[in-house]
Short mmCIF file of C-alpha atoms in Angstrom, two decimals:
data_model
loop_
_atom_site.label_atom_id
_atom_site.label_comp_id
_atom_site.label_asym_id
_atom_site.label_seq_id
_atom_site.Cartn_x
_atom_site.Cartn_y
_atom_site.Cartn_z
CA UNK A 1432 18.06 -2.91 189.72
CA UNK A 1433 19.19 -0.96 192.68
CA UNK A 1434 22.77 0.57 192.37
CA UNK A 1435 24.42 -2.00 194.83
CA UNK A 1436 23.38 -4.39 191.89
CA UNK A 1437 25.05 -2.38 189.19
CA UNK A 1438 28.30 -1.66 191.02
CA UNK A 1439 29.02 -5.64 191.41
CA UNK A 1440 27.38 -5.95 187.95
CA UNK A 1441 29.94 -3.16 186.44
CA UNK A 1442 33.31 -5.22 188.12
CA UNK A 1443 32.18 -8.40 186.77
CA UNK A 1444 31.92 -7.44 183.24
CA UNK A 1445 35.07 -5.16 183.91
CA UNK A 1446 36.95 -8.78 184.86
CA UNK A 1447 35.77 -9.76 180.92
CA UNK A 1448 38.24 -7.83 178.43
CA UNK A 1449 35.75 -8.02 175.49
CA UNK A 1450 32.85 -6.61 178.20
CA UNK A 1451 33.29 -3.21 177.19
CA UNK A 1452 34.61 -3.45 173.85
CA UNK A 1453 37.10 -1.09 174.07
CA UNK A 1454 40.83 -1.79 172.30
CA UNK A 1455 44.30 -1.59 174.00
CA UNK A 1456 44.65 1.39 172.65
CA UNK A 1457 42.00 3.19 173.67
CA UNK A 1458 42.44 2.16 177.02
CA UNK A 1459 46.15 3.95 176.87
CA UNK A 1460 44.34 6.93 175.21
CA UNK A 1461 41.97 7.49 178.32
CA UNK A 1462 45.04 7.17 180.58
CA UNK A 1463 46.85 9.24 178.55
CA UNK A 1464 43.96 11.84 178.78
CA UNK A 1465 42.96 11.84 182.19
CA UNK A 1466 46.82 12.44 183.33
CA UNK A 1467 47.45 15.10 181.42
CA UNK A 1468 45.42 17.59 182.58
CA UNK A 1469 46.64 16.68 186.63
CA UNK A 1470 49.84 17.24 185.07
CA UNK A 1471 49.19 20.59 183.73
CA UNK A 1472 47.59 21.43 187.07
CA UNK A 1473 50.49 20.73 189.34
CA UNK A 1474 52.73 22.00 186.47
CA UNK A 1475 51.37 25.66 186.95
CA UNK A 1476 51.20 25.28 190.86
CA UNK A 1477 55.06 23.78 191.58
CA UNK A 1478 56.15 26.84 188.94
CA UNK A 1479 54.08 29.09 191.24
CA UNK A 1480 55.48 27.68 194.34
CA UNK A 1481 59.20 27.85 192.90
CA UNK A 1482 59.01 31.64 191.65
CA UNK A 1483 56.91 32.57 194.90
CA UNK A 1484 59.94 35.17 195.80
CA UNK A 1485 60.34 37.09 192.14
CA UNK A 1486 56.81 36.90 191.58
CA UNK A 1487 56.63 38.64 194.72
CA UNK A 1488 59.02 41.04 193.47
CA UNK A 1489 56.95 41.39 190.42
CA UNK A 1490 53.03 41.74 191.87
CA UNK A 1491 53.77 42.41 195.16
CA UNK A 1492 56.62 45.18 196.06
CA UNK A 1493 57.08 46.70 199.21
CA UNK A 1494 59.70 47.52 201.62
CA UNK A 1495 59.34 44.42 204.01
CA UNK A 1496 60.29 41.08 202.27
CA UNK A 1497 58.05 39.02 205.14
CA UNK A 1498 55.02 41.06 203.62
CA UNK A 1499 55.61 40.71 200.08
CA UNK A 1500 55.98 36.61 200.09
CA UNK A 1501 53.09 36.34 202.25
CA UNK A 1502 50.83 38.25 200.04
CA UNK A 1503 51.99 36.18 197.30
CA UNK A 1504 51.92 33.02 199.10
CA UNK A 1505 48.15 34.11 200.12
CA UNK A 1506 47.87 34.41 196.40
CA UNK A 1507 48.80 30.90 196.03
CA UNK A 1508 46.29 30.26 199.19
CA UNK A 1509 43.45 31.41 197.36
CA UNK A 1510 43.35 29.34 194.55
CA UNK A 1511 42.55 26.50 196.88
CA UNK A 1512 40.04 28.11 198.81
CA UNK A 1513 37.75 28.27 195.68
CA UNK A 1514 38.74 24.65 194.76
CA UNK A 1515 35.81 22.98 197.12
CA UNK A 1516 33.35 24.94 195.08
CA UNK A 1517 34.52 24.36 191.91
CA UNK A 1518 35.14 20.87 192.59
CA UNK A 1519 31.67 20.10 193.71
CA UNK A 1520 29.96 21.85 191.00
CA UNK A 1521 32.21 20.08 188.27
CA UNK A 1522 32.13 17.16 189.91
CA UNK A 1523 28.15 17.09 189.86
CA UNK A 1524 28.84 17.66 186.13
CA UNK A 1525 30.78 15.07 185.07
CA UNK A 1526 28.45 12.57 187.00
CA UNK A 1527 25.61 14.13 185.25
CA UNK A 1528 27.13 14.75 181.60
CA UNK A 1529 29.75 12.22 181.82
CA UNK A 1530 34.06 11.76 182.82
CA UNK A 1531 34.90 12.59 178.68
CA UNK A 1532 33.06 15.99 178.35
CA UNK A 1533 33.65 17.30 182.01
CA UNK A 1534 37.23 16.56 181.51
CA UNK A 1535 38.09 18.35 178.04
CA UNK A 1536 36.38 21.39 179.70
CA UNK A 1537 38.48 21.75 182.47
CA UNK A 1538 41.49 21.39 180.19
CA UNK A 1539 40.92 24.10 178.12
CA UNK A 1540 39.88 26.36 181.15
CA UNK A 1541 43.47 25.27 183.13
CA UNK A 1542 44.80 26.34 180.00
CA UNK A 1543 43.15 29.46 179.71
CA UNK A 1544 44.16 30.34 183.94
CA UNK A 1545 48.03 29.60 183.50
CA UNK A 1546 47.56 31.86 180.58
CA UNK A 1547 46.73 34.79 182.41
CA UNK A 1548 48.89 34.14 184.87
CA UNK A 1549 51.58 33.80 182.41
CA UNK A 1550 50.40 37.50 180.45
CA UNK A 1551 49.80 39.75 183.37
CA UNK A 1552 51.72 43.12 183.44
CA UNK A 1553 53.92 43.64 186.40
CA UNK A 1554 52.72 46.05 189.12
CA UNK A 1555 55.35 48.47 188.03
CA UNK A 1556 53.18 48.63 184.52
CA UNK A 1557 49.35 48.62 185.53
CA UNK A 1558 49.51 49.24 189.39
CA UNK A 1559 47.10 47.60 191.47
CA UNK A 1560 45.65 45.83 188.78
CA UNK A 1561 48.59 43.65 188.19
CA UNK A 1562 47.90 41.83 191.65
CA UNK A 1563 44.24 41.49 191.20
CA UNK A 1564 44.99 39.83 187.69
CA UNK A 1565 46.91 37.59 189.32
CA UNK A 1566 44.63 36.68 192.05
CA UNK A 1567 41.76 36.42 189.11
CA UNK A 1568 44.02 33.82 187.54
CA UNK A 1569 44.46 32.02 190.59
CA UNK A 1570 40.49 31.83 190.92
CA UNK A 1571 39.78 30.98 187.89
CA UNK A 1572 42.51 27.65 188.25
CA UNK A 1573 40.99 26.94 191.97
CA UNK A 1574 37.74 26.73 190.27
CA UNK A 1575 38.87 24.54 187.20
CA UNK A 1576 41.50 22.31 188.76
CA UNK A 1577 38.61 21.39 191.43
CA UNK A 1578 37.13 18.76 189.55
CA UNK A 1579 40.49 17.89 188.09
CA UNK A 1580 41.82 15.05 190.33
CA UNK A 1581 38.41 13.72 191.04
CA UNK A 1582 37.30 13.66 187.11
CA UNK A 1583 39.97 12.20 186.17
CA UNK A 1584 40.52 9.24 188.94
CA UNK A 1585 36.93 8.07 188.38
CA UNK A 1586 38.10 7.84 184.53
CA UNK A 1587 41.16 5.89 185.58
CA UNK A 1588 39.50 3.80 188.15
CA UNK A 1589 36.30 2.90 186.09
CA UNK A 1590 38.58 1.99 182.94
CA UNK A 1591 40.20 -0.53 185.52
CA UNK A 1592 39.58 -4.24 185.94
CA UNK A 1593 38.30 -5.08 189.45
CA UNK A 1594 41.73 -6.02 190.41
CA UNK A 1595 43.58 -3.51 188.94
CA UNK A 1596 41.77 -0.20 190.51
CA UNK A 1597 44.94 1.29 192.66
CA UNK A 1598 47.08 0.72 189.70
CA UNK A 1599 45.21 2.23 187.43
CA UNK A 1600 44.39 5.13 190.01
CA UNK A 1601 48.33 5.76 190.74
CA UNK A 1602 49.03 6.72 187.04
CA UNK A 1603 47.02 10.05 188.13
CA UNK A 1604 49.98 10.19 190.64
CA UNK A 1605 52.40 9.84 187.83
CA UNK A 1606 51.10 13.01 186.09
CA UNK A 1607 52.18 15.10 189.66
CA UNK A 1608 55.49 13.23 189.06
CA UNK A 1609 56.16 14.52 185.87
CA UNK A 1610 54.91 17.63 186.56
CA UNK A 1611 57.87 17.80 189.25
CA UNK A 1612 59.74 16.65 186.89
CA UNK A 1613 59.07 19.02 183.99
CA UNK A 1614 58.80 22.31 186.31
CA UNK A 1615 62.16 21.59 188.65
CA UNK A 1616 63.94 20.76 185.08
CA UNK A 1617 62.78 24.11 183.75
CA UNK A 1618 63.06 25.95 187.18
CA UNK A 1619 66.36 24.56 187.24
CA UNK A 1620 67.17 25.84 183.82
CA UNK A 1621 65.88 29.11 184.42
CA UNK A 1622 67.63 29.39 188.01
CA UNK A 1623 70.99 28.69 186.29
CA UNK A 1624 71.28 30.16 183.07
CA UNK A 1625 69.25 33.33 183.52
CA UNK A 1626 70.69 36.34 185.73
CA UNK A 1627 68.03 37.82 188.58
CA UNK A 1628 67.38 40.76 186.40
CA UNK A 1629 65.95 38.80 183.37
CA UNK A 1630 64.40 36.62 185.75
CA UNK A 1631 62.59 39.26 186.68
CA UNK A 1632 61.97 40.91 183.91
CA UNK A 1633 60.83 38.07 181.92
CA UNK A 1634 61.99 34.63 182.84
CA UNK A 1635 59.57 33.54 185.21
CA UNK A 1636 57.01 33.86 182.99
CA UNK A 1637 57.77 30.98 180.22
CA UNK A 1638 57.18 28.24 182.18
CA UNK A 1639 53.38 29.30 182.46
CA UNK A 1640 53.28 30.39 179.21
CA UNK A 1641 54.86 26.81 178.16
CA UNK A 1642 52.11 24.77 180.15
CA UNK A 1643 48.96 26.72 178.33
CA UNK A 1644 50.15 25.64 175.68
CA UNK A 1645 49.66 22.27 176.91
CA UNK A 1646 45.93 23.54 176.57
CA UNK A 1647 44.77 22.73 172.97
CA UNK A 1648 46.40 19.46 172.90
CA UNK A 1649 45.07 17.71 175.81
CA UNK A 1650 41.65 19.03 174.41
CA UNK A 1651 42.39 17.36 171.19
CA UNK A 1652 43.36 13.99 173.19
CA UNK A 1653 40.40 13.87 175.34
CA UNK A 1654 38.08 14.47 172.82
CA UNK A 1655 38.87 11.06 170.95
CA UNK A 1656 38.49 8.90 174.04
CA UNK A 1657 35.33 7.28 174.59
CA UNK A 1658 33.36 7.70 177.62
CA UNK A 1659 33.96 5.51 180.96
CA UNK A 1660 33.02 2.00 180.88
CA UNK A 1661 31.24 2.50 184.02
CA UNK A 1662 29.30 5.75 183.47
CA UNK A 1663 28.19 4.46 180.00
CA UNK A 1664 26.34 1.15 181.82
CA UNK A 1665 24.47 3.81 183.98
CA UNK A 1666 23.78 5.11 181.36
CA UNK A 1667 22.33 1.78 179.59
CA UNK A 1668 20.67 0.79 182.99
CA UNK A 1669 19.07 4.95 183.24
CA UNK A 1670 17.94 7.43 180.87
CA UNK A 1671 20.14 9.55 182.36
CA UNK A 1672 22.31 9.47 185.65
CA UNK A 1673 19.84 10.17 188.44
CA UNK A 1674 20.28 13.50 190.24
CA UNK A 1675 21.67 13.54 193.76
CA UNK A 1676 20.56 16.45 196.10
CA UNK A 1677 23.01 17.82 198.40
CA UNK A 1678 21.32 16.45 201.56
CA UNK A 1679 20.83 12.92 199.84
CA UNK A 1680 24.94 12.82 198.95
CA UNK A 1681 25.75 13.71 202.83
CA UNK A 1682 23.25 10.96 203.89
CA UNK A 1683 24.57 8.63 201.78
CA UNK A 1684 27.98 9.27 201.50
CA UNK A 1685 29.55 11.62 204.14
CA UNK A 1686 31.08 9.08 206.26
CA UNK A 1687 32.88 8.08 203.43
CA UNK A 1688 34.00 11.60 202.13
CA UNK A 1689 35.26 11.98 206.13
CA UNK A 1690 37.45 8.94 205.50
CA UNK A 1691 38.57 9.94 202.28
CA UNK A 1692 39.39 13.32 203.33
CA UNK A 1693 41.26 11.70 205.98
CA UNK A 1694 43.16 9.54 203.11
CA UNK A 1695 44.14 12.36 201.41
CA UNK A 1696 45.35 14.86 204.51
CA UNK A 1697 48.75 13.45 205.23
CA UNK A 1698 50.38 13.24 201.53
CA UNK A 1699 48.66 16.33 200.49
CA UNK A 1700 50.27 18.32 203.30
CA UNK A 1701 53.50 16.37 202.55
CA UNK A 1702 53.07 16.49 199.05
CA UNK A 1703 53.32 20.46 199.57
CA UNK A 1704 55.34 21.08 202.11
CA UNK A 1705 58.06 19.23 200.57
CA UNK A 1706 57.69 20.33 196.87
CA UNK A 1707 55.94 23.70 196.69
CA UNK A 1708 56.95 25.02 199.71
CA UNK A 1709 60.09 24.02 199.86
CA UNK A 1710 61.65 26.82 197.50
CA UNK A 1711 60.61 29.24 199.96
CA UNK A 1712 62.16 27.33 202.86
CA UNK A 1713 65.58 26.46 201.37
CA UNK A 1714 66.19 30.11 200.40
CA UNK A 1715 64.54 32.02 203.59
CA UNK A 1716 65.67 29.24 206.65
CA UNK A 1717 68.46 27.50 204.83
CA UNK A 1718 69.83 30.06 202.83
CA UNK A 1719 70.80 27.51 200.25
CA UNK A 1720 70.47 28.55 196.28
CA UNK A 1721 66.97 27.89 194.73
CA UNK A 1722 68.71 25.55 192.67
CA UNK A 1723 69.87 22.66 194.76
CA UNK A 1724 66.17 22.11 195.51
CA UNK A 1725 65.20 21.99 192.09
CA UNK A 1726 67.50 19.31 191.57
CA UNK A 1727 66.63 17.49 194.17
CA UNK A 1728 62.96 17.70 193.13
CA UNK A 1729 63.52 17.15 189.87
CA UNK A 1730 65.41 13.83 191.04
CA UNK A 1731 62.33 13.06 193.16
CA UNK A 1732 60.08 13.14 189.91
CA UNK A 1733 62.02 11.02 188.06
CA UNK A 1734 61.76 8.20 190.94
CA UNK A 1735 57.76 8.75 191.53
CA UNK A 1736 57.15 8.03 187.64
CA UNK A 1737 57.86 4.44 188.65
CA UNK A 1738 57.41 4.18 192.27
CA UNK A 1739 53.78 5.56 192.31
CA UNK A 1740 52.83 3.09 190.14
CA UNK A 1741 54.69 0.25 192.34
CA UNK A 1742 52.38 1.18 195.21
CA UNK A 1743 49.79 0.91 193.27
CA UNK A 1744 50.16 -2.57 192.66
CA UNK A 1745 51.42 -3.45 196.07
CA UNK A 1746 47.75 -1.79 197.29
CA UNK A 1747 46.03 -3.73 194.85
CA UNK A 1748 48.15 -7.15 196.35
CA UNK A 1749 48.22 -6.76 199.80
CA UNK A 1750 45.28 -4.13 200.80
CA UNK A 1751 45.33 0.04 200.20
CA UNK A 1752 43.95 -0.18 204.02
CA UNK A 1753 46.50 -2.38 205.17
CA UNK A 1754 49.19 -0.47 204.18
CA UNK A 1755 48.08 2.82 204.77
CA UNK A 1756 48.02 2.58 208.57
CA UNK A 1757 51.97 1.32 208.60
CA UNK A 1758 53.47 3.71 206.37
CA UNK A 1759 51.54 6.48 207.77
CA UNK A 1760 53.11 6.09 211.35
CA UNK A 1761 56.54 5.14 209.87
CA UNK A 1762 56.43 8.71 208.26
CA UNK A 1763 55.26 10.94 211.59
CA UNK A 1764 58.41 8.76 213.02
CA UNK A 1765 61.16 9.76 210.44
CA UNK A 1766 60.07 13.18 209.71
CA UNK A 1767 61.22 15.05 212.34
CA UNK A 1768 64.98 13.11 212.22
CA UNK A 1769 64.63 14.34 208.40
CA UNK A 1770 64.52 17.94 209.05
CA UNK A 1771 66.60 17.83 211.99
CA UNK A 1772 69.14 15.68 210.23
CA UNK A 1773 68.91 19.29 207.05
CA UNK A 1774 68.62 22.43 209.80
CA UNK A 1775 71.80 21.50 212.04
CA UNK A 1776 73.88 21.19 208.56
CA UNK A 1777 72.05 22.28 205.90
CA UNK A 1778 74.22 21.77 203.16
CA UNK A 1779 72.50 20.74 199.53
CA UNK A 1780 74.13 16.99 200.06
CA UNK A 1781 71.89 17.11 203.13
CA UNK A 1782 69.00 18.56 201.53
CA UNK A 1783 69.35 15.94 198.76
CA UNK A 1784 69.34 13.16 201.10
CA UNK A 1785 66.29 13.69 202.86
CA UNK A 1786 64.00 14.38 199.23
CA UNK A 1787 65.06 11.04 198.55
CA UNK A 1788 63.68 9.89 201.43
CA UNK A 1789 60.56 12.15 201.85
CA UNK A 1790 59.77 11.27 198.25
CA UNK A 1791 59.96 7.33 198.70
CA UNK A 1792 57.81 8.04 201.92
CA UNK A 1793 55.11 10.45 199.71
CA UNK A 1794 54.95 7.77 196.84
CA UNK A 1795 54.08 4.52 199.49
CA UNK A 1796 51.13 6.69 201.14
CA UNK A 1797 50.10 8.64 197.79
CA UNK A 1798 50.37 5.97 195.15
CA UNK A 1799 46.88 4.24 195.53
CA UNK A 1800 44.80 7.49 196.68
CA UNK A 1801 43.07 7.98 193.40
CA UNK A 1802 41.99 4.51 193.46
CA UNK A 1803 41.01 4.69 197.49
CA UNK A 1804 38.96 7.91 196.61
CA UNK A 1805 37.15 6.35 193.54
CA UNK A 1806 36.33 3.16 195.41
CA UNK A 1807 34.75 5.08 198.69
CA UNK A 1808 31.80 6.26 196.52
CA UNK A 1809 29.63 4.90 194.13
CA UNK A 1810 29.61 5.79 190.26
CA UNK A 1811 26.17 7.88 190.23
CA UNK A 1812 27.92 10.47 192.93
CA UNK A 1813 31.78 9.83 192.56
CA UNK A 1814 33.57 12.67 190.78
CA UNK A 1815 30.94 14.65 193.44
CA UNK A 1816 32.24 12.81 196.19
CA UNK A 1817 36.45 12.60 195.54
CA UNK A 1818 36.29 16.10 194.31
CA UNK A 1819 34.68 17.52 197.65
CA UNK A 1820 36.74 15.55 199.94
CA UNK A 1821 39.81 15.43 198.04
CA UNK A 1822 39.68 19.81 197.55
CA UNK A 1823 38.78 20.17 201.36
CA UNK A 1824 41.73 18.07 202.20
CA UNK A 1825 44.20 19.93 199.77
CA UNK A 1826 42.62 23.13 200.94
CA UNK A 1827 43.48 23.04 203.89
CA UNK A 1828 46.57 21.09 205.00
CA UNK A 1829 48.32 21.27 201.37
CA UNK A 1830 47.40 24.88 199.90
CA UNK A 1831 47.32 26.46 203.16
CA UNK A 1832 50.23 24.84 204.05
CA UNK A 1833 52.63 27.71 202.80
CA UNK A 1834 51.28 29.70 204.61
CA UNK A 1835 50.35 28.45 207.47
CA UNK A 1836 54.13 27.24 207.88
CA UNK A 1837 55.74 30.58 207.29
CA UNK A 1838 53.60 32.72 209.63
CA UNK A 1839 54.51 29.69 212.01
CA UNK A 1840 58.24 29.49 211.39
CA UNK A 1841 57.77 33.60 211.67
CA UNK A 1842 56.36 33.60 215.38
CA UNK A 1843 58.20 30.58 217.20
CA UNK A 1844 61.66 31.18 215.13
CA UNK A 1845 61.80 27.41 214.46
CA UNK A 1846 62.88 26.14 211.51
CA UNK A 1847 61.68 22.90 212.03
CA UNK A 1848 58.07 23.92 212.36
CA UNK A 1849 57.44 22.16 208.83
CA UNK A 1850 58.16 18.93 210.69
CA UNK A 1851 55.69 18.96 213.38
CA UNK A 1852 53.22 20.48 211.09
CA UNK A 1853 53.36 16.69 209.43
CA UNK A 1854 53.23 15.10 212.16
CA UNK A 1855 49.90 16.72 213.21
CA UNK A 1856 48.55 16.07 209.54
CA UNK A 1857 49.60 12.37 210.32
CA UNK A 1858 47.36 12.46 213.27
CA UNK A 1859 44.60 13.51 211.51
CA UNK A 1860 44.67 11.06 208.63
CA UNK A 1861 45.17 8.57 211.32
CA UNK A 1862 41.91 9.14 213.83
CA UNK A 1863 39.60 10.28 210.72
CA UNK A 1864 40.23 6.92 208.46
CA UNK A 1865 40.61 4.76 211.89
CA UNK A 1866 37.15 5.96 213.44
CA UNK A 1867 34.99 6.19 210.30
CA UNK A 1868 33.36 3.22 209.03
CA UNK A 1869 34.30 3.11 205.54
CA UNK A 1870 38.21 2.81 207.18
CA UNK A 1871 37.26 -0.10 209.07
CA UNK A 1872 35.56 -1.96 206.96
CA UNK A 1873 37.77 -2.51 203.95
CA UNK A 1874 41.13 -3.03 206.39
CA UNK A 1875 43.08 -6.14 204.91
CA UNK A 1876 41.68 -5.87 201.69
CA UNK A 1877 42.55 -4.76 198.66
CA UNK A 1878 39.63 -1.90 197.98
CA UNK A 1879 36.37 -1.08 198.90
CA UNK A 1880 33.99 -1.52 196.26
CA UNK A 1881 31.18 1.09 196.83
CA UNK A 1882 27.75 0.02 197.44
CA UNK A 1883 25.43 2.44 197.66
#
């Protein structure tokens, strides 16, 4: 039976609820599980992105203030660059051992990362050792969190009747949600009721030490849910899943992992600019407090809890292609009135105004990625493939995106350099789903199943 077979095999039984004989409440486990650890992940990076000035203080001291954030926003830089490795490689893993075991083990070595990070001695203490600590922490998350997203959106996506695959995808995008929510509620807590010093001193570092803790439970979750419905019938139809060379996995699949990357690109780099790097911006261009961002952001997770999953559904109703191209273009339109419309008055009712708006725009493109991702490739090679496009895309236009924006901002005095910086990721998204074959094919419906 070739795997074309299987794949329209596997959403037929999926359409029969007794197919996989798996209860209601097993189903909510797996959702439960695979969600919690993308939560943890964005937990530790949003904290990251919000404290990037006192841990800068902290790791990083010196006499110019440029310097010291950019080190630390380098820091936050490398934990990305690692992710495409440790994506693939965990990917392969979970296609070859299975969603379930791949998954507990990245939760326990997330938890083990923010740990560290959470631990570390300031540089006043150990010296130079505090800042490579740091940057070891930040490796050791690149490489864990890698296979994160992907692992868990194939577990989402193959627990999903046929119909039902965005929707089931965009509850991944509800754990980033309440990650925002949970770190800008405890960044905001921190931010008002602490002082600088014990900031500092000490402050910064609960939230981290909070979401390890996170660590041990989610292990405990995932290891009492059953295995993908899915993986387990390539399993049944296989001895074991068949192994997929490197060169086989480009032939196959890299026009798909272009488009996907190209999926990804524009609410990745949005996602970023207008969450993690925002802290930086409000307090270095605006010179607003740290605080009125956190509410706003917090705000903004409280409204993508429900409207990632609403554009989930309206994917799965009306076509995740259809929509995309749309709500792309409205965004590259409205961005730069956003920011212009915050920099000539940037007062925090201003700022306020336009996360509203940014976040209703980031939940329409974002909701249904997970399930776009899982669709483009086939079960044998999909944590493989979403991790490796998905971490390449991140990589570059959302963890580089700190960076990249405030050595920008630096040379051409702008403060609206985040703005066209978006607009150029739309343009990207745009030509690399538009001119691939796997974005043309599956316009006006609702997915793509893969086939191959």
């Amino acid at each position: 039976m070739s795997e074309a077979t299987l794949h329209q095999r596997n959403d037929a039984t999926s359409a029969n609820g007794s197919s996989n004989g798996l209860s209601p409440a097993m189903v909510r486990r797996a959702i439960f599980a695979s969600v919690l650890g993308n939560g943890l992940e964005w937990f530790d990076f949003l904290i990251y992105g919000y404290f990037a000035k006192i841990i800068a203080q902290v790791f990083f001291p010196g006499g110019n203030g440029f310097v010291s954030i950019m080190l630390t926003l380098a820091t936050f830089a490398v934990g990305f660059i690692v992710r495409p490795i440790g994506g693939v490689l965990l990917g392969i893993y979970a296609d070859r051992a299975g969603r379930r075991k791949a998954l507990s083990l990245l939760i326990i070595s997330m938890a083990a990362s923010t740990l560290l990070m959470g631990l570390t001695p300031g540089y006043a203490h150990i010296g130079i050792a505090a800042p490579l600590l740091v940057v070891l922490a930040r490796l050791l998350q690149g490489l864990s969190v890698g296979g994160q997203f992907a692992t868990a959106s194939a577990m989402l996506v193959e627990y999903a009747p046929p119909h039902k695959k965005m929707f089931y995808g965009s509850f991944n995008m509800s754990a980033q949600a309440f990650a925002l929510l949970l770190s800008s509620g405890v960044g905001y807590l921190l931010t008002t009721q602490l002082t600088h010093e014990q900031l500092v001193s000490w402050g910064w570092r609960l939230p981290f030490l909070f979401g390890a803790l996170a660590g041990p439970f989610g292990f405990y979750i995932r290891h009492r849910v059953a295995e993908s419905p899915e993986f387990e019938r390539l399993l049944d139809h296989k001895d074991k899943p068949p192994r997929v060379t490197i060169r086989q996995f480009f032939h196959d699949n890299g026009d798909a992992a272009i488009c996907a990357m190209g999926v990804i690109i524009v609410g990745a780099a949005t996602n970023y600019v207008w969450h993690s790097y925002l802290s930086v911006y409000v307090e270095r261009q605006l010179h607003l407090p740290l605080s009125t961002a956190l509410l706003g952001a917090f705000v903004s997770g409280l409204l993508n809890l429900f409207l990632f999953p609403l554009s989930g559904k309206l994917a799965d109703r009306y076509g995740a292609y259809r929509l995309f191209y749309p709500i792309v273009i409205a965004w590259m339109i409205c961005v730069y009135p956003l920011y212009y419309f915050v920099v000539t008055n940037p007062t925090p009712g201003h700022l306020f105004i336009a996360q509203l708006i940014a976040t209703v725009f980031l939940a329409a493109m974002s909701g249904s990625h997970p399930g776009m991702l899982a669709t483009l490739f086939p079960v044998r090679s999909r944590s493989a493939g979403v991790a490796l496009s998905y971490n390449i895309a991140v990589t570059l236009f959302g963890g580089m995106a700190p960076l990249t924006i405030t050595g920008l901002t630096r040379v051409t005095g702008s403060s609206l350099t985040p703005a066209f910086y978006l607009i150029f990721a739309g343009f990207v998204s745009l030509a690399m789903v538009y001119f691939t074959r796997s974005g043309r094919e599956p316009r006006g419906t609702a997915a793509r199943p893969a086939t191959h």
